[in-house]
Short mmCIF file of C-alpha atoms in Angstrom, two decimals:
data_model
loop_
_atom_site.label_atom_id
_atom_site.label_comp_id
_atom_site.label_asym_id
_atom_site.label_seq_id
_atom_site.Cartn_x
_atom_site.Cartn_y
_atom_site.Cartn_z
CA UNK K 1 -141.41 155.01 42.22
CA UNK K 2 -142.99 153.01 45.34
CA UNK K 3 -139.05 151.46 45.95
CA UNK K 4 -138.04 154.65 46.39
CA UNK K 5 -139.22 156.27 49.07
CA UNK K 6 -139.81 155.64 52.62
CA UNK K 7 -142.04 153.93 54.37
CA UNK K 8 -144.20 154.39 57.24
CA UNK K 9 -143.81 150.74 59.24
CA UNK K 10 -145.84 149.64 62.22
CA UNK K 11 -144.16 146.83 64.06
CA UNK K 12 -146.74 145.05 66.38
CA UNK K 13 -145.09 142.22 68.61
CA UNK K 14 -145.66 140.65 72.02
CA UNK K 15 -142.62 141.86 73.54
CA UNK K 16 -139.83 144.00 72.48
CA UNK K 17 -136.04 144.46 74.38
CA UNK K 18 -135.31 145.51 76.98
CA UNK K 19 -138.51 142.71 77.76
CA UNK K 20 -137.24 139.16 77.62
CA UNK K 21 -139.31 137.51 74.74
CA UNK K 22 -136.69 134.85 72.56
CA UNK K 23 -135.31 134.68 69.50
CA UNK K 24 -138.66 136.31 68.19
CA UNK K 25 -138.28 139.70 70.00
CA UNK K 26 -134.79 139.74 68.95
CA UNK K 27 -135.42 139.46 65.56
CA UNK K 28 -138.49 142.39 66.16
CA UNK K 29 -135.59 144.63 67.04
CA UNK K 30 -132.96 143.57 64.33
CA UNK K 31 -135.25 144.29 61.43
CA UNK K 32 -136.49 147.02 63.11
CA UNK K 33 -133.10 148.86 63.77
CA UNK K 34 -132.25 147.52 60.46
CA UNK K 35 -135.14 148.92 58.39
CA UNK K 36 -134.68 152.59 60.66
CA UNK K 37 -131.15 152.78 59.04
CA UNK K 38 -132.47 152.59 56.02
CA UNK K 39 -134.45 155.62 56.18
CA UNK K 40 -137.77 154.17 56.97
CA UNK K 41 -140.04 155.73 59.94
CA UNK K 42 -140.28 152.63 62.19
CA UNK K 43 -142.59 152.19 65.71
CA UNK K 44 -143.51 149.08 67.39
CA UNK K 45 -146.69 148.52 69.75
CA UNK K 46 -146.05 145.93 72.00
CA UNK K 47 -147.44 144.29 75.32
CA UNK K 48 -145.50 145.10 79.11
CA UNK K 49 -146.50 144.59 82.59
CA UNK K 50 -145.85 148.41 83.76
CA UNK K 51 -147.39 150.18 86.69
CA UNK K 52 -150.81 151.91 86.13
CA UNK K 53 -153.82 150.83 84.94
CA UNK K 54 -154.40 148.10 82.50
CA UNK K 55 -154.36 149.40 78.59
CA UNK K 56 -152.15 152.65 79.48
CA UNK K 57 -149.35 153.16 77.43
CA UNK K 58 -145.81 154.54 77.85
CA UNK K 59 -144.24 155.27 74.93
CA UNK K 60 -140.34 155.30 75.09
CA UNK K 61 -137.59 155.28 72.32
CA UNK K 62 -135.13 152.72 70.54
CA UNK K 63 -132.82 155.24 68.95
CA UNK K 64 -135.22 156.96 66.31
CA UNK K 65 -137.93 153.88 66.73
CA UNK K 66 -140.73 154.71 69.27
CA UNK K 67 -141.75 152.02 71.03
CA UNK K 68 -145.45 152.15 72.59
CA UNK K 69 -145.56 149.53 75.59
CA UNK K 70 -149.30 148.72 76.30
CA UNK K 71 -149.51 147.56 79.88
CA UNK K 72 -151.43 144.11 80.10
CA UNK K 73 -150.11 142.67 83.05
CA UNK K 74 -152.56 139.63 83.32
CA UNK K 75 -151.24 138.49 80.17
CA UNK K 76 -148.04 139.00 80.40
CA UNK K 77 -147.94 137.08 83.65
CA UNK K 78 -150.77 134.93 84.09
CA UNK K 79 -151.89 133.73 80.54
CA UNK K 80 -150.48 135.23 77.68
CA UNK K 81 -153.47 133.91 75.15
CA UNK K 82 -156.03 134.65 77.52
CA UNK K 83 -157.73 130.84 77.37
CA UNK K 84 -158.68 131.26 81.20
CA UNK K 85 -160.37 133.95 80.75
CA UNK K 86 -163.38 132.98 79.23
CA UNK K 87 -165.71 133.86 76.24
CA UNK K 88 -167.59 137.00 77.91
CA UNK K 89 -164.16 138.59 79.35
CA UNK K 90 -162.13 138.29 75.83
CA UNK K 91 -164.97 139.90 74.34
CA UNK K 92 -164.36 142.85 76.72
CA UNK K 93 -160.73 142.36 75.85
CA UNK K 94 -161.05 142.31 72.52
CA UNK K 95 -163.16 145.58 72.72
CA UNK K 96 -160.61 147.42 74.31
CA UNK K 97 -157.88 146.61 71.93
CA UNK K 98 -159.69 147.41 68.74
CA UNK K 99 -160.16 150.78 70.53
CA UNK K 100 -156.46 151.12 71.68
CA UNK K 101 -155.47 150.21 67.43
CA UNK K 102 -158.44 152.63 66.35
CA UNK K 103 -156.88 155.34 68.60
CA UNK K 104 -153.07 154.62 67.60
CA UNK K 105 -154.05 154.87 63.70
CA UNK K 106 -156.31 157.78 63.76
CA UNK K 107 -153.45 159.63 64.84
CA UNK K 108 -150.66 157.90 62.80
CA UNK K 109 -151.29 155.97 59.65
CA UNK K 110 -148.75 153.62 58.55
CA UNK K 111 -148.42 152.42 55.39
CA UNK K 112 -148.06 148.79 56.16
CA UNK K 113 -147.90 146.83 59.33
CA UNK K 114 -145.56 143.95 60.11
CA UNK K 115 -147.37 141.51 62.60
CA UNK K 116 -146.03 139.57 64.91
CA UNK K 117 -147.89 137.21 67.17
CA UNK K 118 -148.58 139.46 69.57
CA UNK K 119 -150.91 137.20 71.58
CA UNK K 120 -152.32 139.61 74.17
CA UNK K 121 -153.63 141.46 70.80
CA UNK K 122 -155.28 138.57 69.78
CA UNK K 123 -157.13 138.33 66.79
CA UNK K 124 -159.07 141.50 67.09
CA UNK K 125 -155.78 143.28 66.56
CA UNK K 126 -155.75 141.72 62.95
CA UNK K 127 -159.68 142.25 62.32
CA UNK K 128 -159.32 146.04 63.31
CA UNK K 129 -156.16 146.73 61.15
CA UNK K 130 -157.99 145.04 58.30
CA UNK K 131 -160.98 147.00 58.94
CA UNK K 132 -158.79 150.57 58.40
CA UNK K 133 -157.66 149.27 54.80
CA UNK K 134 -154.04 149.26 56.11
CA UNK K 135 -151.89 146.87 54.20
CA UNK K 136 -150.37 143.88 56.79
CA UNK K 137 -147.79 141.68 56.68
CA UNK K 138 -147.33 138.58 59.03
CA UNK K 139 -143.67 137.70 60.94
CA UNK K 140 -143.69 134.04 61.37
CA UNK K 141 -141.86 133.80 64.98
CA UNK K 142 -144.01 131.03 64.95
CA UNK K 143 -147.37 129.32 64.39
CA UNK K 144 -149.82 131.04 66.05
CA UNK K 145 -151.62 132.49 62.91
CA UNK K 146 -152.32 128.84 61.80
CA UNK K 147 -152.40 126.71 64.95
CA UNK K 148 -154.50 127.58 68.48
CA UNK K 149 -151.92 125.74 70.43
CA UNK K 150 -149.08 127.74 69.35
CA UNK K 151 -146.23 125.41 68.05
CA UNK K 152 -148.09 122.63 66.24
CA UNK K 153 -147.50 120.15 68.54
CA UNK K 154 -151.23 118.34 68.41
CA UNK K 155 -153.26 117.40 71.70
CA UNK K 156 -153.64 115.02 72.67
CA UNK K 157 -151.26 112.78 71.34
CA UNK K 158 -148.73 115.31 71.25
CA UNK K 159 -147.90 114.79 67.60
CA UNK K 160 -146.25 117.15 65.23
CA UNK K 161 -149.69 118.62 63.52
CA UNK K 162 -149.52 119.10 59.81
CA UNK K 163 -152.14 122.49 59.73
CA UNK K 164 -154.91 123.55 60.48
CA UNK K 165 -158.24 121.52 59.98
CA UNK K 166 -161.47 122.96 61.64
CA UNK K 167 -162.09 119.08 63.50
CA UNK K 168 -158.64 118.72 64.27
CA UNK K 169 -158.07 121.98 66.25
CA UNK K 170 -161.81 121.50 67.92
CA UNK K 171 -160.16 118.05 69.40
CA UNK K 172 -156.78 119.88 69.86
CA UNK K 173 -158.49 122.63 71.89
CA UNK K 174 -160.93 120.72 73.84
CA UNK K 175 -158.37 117.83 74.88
CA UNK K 176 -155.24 118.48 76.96
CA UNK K 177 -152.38 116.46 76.27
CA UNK K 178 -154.14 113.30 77.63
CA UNK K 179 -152.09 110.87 75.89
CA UNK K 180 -154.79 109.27 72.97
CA UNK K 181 -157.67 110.22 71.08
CA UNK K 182 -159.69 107.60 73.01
CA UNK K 183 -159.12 109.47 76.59
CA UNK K 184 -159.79 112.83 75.25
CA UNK K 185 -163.14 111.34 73.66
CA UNK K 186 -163.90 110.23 77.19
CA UNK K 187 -163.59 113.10 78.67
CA UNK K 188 -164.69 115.55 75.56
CA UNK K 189 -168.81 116.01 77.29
CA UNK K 190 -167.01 117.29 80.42
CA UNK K 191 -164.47 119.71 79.14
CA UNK K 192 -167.26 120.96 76.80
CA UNK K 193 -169.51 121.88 79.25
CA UNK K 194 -166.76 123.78 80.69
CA UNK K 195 -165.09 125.48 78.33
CA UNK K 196 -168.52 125.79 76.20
CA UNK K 197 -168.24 127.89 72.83
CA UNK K 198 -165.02 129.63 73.43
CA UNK K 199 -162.54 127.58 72.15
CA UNK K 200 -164.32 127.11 69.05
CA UNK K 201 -164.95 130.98 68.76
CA UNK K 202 -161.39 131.53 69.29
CA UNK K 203 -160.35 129.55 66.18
CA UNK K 204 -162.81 130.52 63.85
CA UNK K 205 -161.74 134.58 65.22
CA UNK K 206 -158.02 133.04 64.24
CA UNK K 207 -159.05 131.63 60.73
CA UNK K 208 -160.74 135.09 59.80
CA UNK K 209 -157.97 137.00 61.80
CA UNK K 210 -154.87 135.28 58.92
CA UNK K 211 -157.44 136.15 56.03
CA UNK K 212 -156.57 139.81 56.67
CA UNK K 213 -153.12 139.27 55.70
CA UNK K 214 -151.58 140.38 52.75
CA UNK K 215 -148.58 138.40 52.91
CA UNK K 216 -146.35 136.57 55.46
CA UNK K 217 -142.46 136.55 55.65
CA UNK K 218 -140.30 133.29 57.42
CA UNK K 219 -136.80 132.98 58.22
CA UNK K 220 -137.23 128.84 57.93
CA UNK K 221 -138.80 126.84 55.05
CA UNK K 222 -140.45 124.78 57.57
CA UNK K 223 -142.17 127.72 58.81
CA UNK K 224 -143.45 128.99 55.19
CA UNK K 225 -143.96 125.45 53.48
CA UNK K 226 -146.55 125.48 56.98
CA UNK K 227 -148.55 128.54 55.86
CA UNK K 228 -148.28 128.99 52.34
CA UNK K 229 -151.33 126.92 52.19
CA UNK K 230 -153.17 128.84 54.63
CA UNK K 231 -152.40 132.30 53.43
CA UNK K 232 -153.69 133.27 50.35
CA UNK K 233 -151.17 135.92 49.30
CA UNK K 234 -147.22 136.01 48.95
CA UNK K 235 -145.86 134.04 51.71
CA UNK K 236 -141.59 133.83 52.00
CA UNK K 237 -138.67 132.64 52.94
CA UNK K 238 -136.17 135.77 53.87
CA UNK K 239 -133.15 133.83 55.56
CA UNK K 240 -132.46 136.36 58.44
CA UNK K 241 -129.22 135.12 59.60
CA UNK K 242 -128.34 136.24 63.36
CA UNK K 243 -126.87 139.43 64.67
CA UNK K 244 -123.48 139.42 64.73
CA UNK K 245 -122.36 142.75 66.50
CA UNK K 246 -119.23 142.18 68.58
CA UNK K 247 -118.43 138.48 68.18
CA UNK K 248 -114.93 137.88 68.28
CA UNK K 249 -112.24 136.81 65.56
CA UNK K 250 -111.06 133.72 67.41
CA UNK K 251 -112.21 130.91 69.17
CA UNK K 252 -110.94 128.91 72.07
CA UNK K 253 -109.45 125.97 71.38
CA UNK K 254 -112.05 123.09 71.56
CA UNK K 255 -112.91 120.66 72.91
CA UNK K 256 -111.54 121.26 76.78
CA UNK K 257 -110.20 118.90 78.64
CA UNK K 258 -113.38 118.55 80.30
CA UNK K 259 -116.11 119.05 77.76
CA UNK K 260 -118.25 121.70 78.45
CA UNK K 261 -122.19 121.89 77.14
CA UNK K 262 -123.93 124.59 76.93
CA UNK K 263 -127.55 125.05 77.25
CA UNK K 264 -128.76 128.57 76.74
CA UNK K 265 -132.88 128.33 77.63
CA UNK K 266 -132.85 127.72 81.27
CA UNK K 267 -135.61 126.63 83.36
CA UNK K 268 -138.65 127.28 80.39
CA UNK K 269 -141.49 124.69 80.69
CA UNK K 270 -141.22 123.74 77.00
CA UNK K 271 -137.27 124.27 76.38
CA UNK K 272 -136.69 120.50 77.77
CA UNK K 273 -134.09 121.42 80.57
CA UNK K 274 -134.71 118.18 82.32
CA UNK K 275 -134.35 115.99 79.80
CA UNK K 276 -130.95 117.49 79.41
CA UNK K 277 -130.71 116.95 83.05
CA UNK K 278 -131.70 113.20 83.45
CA UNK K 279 -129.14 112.57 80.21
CA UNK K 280 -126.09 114.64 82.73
CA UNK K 281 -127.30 112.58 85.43
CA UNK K 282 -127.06 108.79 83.06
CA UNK K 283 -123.73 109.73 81.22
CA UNK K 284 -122.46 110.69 85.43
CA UNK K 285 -123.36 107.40 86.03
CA UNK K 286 -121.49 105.53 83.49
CA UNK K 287 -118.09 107.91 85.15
CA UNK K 288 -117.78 109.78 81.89
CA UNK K 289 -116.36 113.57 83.09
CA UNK K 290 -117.86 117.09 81.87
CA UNK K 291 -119.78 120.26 82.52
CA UNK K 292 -123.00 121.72 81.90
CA UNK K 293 -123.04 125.21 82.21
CA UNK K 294 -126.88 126.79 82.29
CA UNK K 295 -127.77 130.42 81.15
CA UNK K 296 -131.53 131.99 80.98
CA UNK K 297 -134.32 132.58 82.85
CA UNK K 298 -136.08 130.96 85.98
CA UNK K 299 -132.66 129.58 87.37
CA UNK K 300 -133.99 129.61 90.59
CA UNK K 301 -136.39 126.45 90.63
CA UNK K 302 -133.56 124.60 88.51
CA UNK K 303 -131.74 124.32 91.61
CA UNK K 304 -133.43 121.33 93.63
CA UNK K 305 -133.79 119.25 90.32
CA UNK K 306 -129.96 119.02 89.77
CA UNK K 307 -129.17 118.74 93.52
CA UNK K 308 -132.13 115.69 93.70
CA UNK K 309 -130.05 114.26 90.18
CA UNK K 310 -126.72 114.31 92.63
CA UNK K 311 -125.22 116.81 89.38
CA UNK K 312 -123.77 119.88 91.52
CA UNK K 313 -120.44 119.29 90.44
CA UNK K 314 -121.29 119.04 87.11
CA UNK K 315 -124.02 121.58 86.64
CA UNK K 316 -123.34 125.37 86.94
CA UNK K 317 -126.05 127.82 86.80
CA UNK K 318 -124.96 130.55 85.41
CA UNK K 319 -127.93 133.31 85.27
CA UNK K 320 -129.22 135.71 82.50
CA UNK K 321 -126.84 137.32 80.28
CA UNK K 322 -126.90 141.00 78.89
CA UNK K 323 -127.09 141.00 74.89
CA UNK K 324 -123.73 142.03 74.56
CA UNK K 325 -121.88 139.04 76.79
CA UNK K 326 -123.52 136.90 74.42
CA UNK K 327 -120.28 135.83 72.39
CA UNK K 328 -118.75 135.65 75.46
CA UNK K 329 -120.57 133.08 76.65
CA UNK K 330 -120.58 131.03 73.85
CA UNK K 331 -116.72 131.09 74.58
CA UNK K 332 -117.02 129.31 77.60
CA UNK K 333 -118.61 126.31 75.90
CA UNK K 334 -117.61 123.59 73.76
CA UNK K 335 -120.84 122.04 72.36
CA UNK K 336 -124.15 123.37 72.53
CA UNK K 337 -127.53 122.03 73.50
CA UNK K 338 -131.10 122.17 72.27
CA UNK K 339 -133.67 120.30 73.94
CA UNK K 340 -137.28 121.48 72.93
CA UNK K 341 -140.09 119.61 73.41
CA UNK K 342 -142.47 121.61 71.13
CA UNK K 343 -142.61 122.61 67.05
CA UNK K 344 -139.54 125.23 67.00
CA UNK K 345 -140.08 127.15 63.89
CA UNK K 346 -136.22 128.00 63.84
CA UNK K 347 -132.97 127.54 65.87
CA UNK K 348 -130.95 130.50 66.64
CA UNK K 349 -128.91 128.93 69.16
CA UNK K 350 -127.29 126.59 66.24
CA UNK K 351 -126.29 129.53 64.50
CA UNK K 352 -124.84 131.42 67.67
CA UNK K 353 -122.94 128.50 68.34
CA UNK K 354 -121.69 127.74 65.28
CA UNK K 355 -120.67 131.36 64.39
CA UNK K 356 -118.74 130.98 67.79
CA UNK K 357 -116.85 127.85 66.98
CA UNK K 358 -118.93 125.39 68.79
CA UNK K 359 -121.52 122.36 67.55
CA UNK K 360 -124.93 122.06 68.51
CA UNK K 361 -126.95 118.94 69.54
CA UNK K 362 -130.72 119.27 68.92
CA UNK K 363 -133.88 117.79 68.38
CA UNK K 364 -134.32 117.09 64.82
CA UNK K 365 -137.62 119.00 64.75
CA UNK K 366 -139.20 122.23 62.68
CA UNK K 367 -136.51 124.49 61.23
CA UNK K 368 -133.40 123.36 63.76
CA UNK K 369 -132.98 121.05 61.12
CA UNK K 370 -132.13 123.59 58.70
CA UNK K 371 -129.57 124.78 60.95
CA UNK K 372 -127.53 121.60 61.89
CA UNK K 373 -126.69 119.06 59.42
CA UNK K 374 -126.67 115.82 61.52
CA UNK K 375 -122.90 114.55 61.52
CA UNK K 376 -121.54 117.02 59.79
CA UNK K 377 -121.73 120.50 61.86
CA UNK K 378 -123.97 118.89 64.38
CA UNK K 379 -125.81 116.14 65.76
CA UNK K 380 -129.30 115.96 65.72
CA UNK K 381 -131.51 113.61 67.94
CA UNK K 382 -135.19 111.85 67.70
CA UNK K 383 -137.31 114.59 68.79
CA UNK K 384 -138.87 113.89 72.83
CA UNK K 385 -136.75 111.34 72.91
CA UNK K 386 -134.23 111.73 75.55
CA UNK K 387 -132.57 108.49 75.13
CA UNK K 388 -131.02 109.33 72.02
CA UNK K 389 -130.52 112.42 73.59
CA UNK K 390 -128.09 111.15 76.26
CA UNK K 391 -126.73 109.00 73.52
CA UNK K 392 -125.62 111.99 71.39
CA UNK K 393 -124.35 113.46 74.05
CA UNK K 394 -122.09 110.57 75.12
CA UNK K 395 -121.04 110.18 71.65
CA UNK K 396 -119.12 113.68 71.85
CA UNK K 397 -118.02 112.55 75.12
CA UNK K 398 -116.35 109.52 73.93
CA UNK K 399 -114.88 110.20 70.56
CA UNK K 400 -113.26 113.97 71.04
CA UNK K 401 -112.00 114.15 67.44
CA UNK K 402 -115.69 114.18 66.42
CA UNK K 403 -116.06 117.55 67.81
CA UNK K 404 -113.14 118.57 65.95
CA UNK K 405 -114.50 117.19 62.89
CA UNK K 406 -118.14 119.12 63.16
CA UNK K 407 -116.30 122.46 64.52
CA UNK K 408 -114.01 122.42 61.07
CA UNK K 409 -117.62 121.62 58.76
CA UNK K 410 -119.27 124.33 60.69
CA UNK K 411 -120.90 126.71 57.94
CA UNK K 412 -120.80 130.62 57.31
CA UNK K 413 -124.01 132.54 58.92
CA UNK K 414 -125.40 135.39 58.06
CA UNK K 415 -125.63 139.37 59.46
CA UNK K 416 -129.10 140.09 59.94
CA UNK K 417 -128.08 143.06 60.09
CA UNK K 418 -127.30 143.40 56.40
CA UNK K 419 -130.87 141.64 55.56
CA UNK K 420 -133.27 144.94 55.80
CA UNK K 421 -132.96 145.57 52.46
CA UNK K 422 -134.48 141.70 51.28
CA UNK K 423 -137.20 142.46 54.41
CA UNK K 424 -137.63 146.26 52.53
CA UNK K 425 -138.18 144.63 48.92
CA UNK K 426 -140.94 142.56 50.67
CA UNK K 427 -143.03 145.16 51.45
CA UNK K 428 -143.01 147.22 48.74
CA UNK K 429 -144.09 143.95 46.38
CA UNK K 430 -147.03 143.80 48.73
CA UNK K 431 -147.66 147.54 48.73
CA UNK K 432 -147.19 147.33 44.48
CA UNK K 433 -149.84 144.64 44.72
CA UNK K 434 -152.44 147.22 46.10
CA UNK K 435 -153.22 144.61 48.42
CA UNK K 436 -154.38 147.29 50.81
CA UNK K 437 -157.64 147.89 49.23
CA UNK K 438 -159.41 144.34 49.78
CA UNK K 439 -162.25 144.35 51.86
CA UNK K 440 -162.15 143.45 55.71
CA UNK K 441 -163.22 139.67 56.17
CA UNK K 442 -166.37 139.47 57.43
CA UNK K 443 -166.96 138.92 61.11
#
């Protein structure tokens, strides 16, 4: 019977650890490892910046999972979706990878692949697979199947967007944030003339490119109540959980005497650092006493904006931390905080912290409000508004048993370690569909 025998399973993702790529290259590697233990023949193709010459890969190992790193180093540093590159240079691009997927399945033929949004790949990637007859699944890291801009958050008003239309990702795509639909109108004859036809090639390439799919897996409802509509086959919610390898039994006794927060994203353009930042800076003012302790990546410009906020005594930036100091870091906190200022499929941090002991403030926003239940294990705050951001922050600040009273409601999480089976019974409904027989879209 198909459930019981092994599979052949072709990861594809943008980035994959050691690389630094979020929660969503994280997961790539848990259900990876996961699905490997279970006696399943697992590789992953992903994007790197390496030395050589562009589209070379080096192929190295995670245990028994070979990971092939294609080196792409303008997208991985300079434009990950490859919108400055023009029409007649993606179409080079996109040449080159539906060789570089050709070459990888003539030698090795999978029996399903499990897509992430591996945006260097683009949408050829998709259109090529689909083209070989293999069966595909989609990983729902996020939007980019169903939304140009990533994390449906619409230009130009800057709007939650409710899906994909083909007039309301044209305005999305050929606006830029400009504050109202009458601006972007104004300058719409310009930015055409600019841009010309490949933004609008782009999404149609992205509308046939989630055709190919024969199904799509979520660890948020938000995320799959998003695309069920916009994928016509099985499209569901698997609640992953988080890894929980070496977190401790106990917690420190919270809060402090000095609160500490914790804000795990550093310096990332969309991760809303200095909102977090001008809220430190208001609740300083009004002489109310605590930390902020700051882990991730680009630490090194954060510098001059808390030294220009007057917050070096109450700021600490604490660097990158390996994968396996993680619970020991959430240790050193007593609430944590989420500040993004775009869609967030999911919150991860929430579930760190709370397996940890600690609360979470965030924006009340895509799937982080699945994972805080405002007053009860968390707070939750009017997304891009960092008023009520400060003002849920001085709330903790003020009334300390309330931080007791969310650490004691805080809720169970899951091992996503023990979830490869639920992710293993997904693909072999879509493989018992036959769902790898259809027809490539046309294109």
């Amino acid at each position: 019977m198909l459930n019981d025998r092994s599979l052949r399973i072709w990861h594809i993702a943008e980035t994959y650890p050691p690389g630094y790529g979020g929660g969503a290259s994280i997961y790539i590697q848990d259900v990876s490892r996961a699905l490997a233990g279970r006696g399943h023949d697992v590789r992953v193709l992903c994007a790197e910046n390496l030395e050589g010459e562009p589209y070379t890969v080096a192929t190295d190992y995670d245990g028994a999972i070979r990971v092939d790193r294609v080196n792409l180093p303008y997208f991985k540093t300079s434009d990950p979706d490859g919108w400055r590159l023009g029409l007649a240079a993606w179409r080079g691009h996109e040449r080159r990878i539906s060789e570089l997927i050709s070459s990888f399945l003539a030698d090795w033929r999978p029996d399903i692949v499990h897509y992430s949004a591996a945006r260097p790949f683009g949408e050829e990637c998709l259109l090529t697979i689909r083209r070989q007859g293999v069966p595909m699944v989609g990983f729902l890291h996020e939007a980019w199947l169903i939304c140009t801009r990533l994390m449906l958050l619409r230009s130009p008003t800057s709007e939650p967007c409710p899906g994909p239309r083909p007039l309301r990702c044209a305005e999305c795509m050929y606006s830029h944030y400009d504050g109202s639909h009458t601006l972007a109108m104004v300058k719409l004859p310009w930015r055409v003339l600019k841009l010309g036809v490949y933004p609008a090639y782009r999404i149609w390439r992205r509308a046939q490119a989630r055709k190919c799919l024969n199904g799509a897996l979520g660890y948020s409802r938000f995320i799959v109540d998003k695309h069920k509509h916009h994928i016509n086959e099985h499209v569901r919610y698997v609640p992953l959980g988080i890894n929980l390898a070496g977190s401790q039994s106990c917690s420190p006794v919270r809060p402090r005497a000095v609160l500490r927060f914790g804000f795990m994203a550093g310096f990332q353009q969309t991760k809303g650092i200095l909102d977090v930042l001008d809220a430190a800076a208001a609740l300083m003012r009004v002489g109310l006493n605590f930390e902020l302790h700051v882990w991730g990546p680009n630490l090194e410009s954060g510098r001059e904006e808390v030294d220009k906020r007057g917050l070096e005594d109450r700021v600490f930036l604490r660097g990158m931390y390996a994968p396996e100091e993680l619970w020991d870091v959430y240790s050193e906190i007593d609430v944590a905080l989420m500040a993004t200022t775009v869609c967030e499929p999911f919150g991860r941090i929430p579930l760190e912290a709370a397996h940890a002991g600690a609360p979470t403030i965030g924006p009340a926003i895509g799937g982080i409000a699945e994972t805080i239940r405002d007053g009860v294990d968390g707070l939750l705050y009017e997304f891009r508004d960092a008023k009520d951001l400060e003002r849920k922050m001085r709330r903790v600040l003020e009334e300390p048993e309330l931080v007791g009273r969310l650490i004691e409601n805080l809720r169970p999480v899951q091992d996503t370690r023990s979830r490869g089976g639920a992710v293993e019974q997904f693909y072999y409904q879509v493989l018992g569909n036959g769902s790898g027989t259809q027809a490539a879209p046309a294109v």
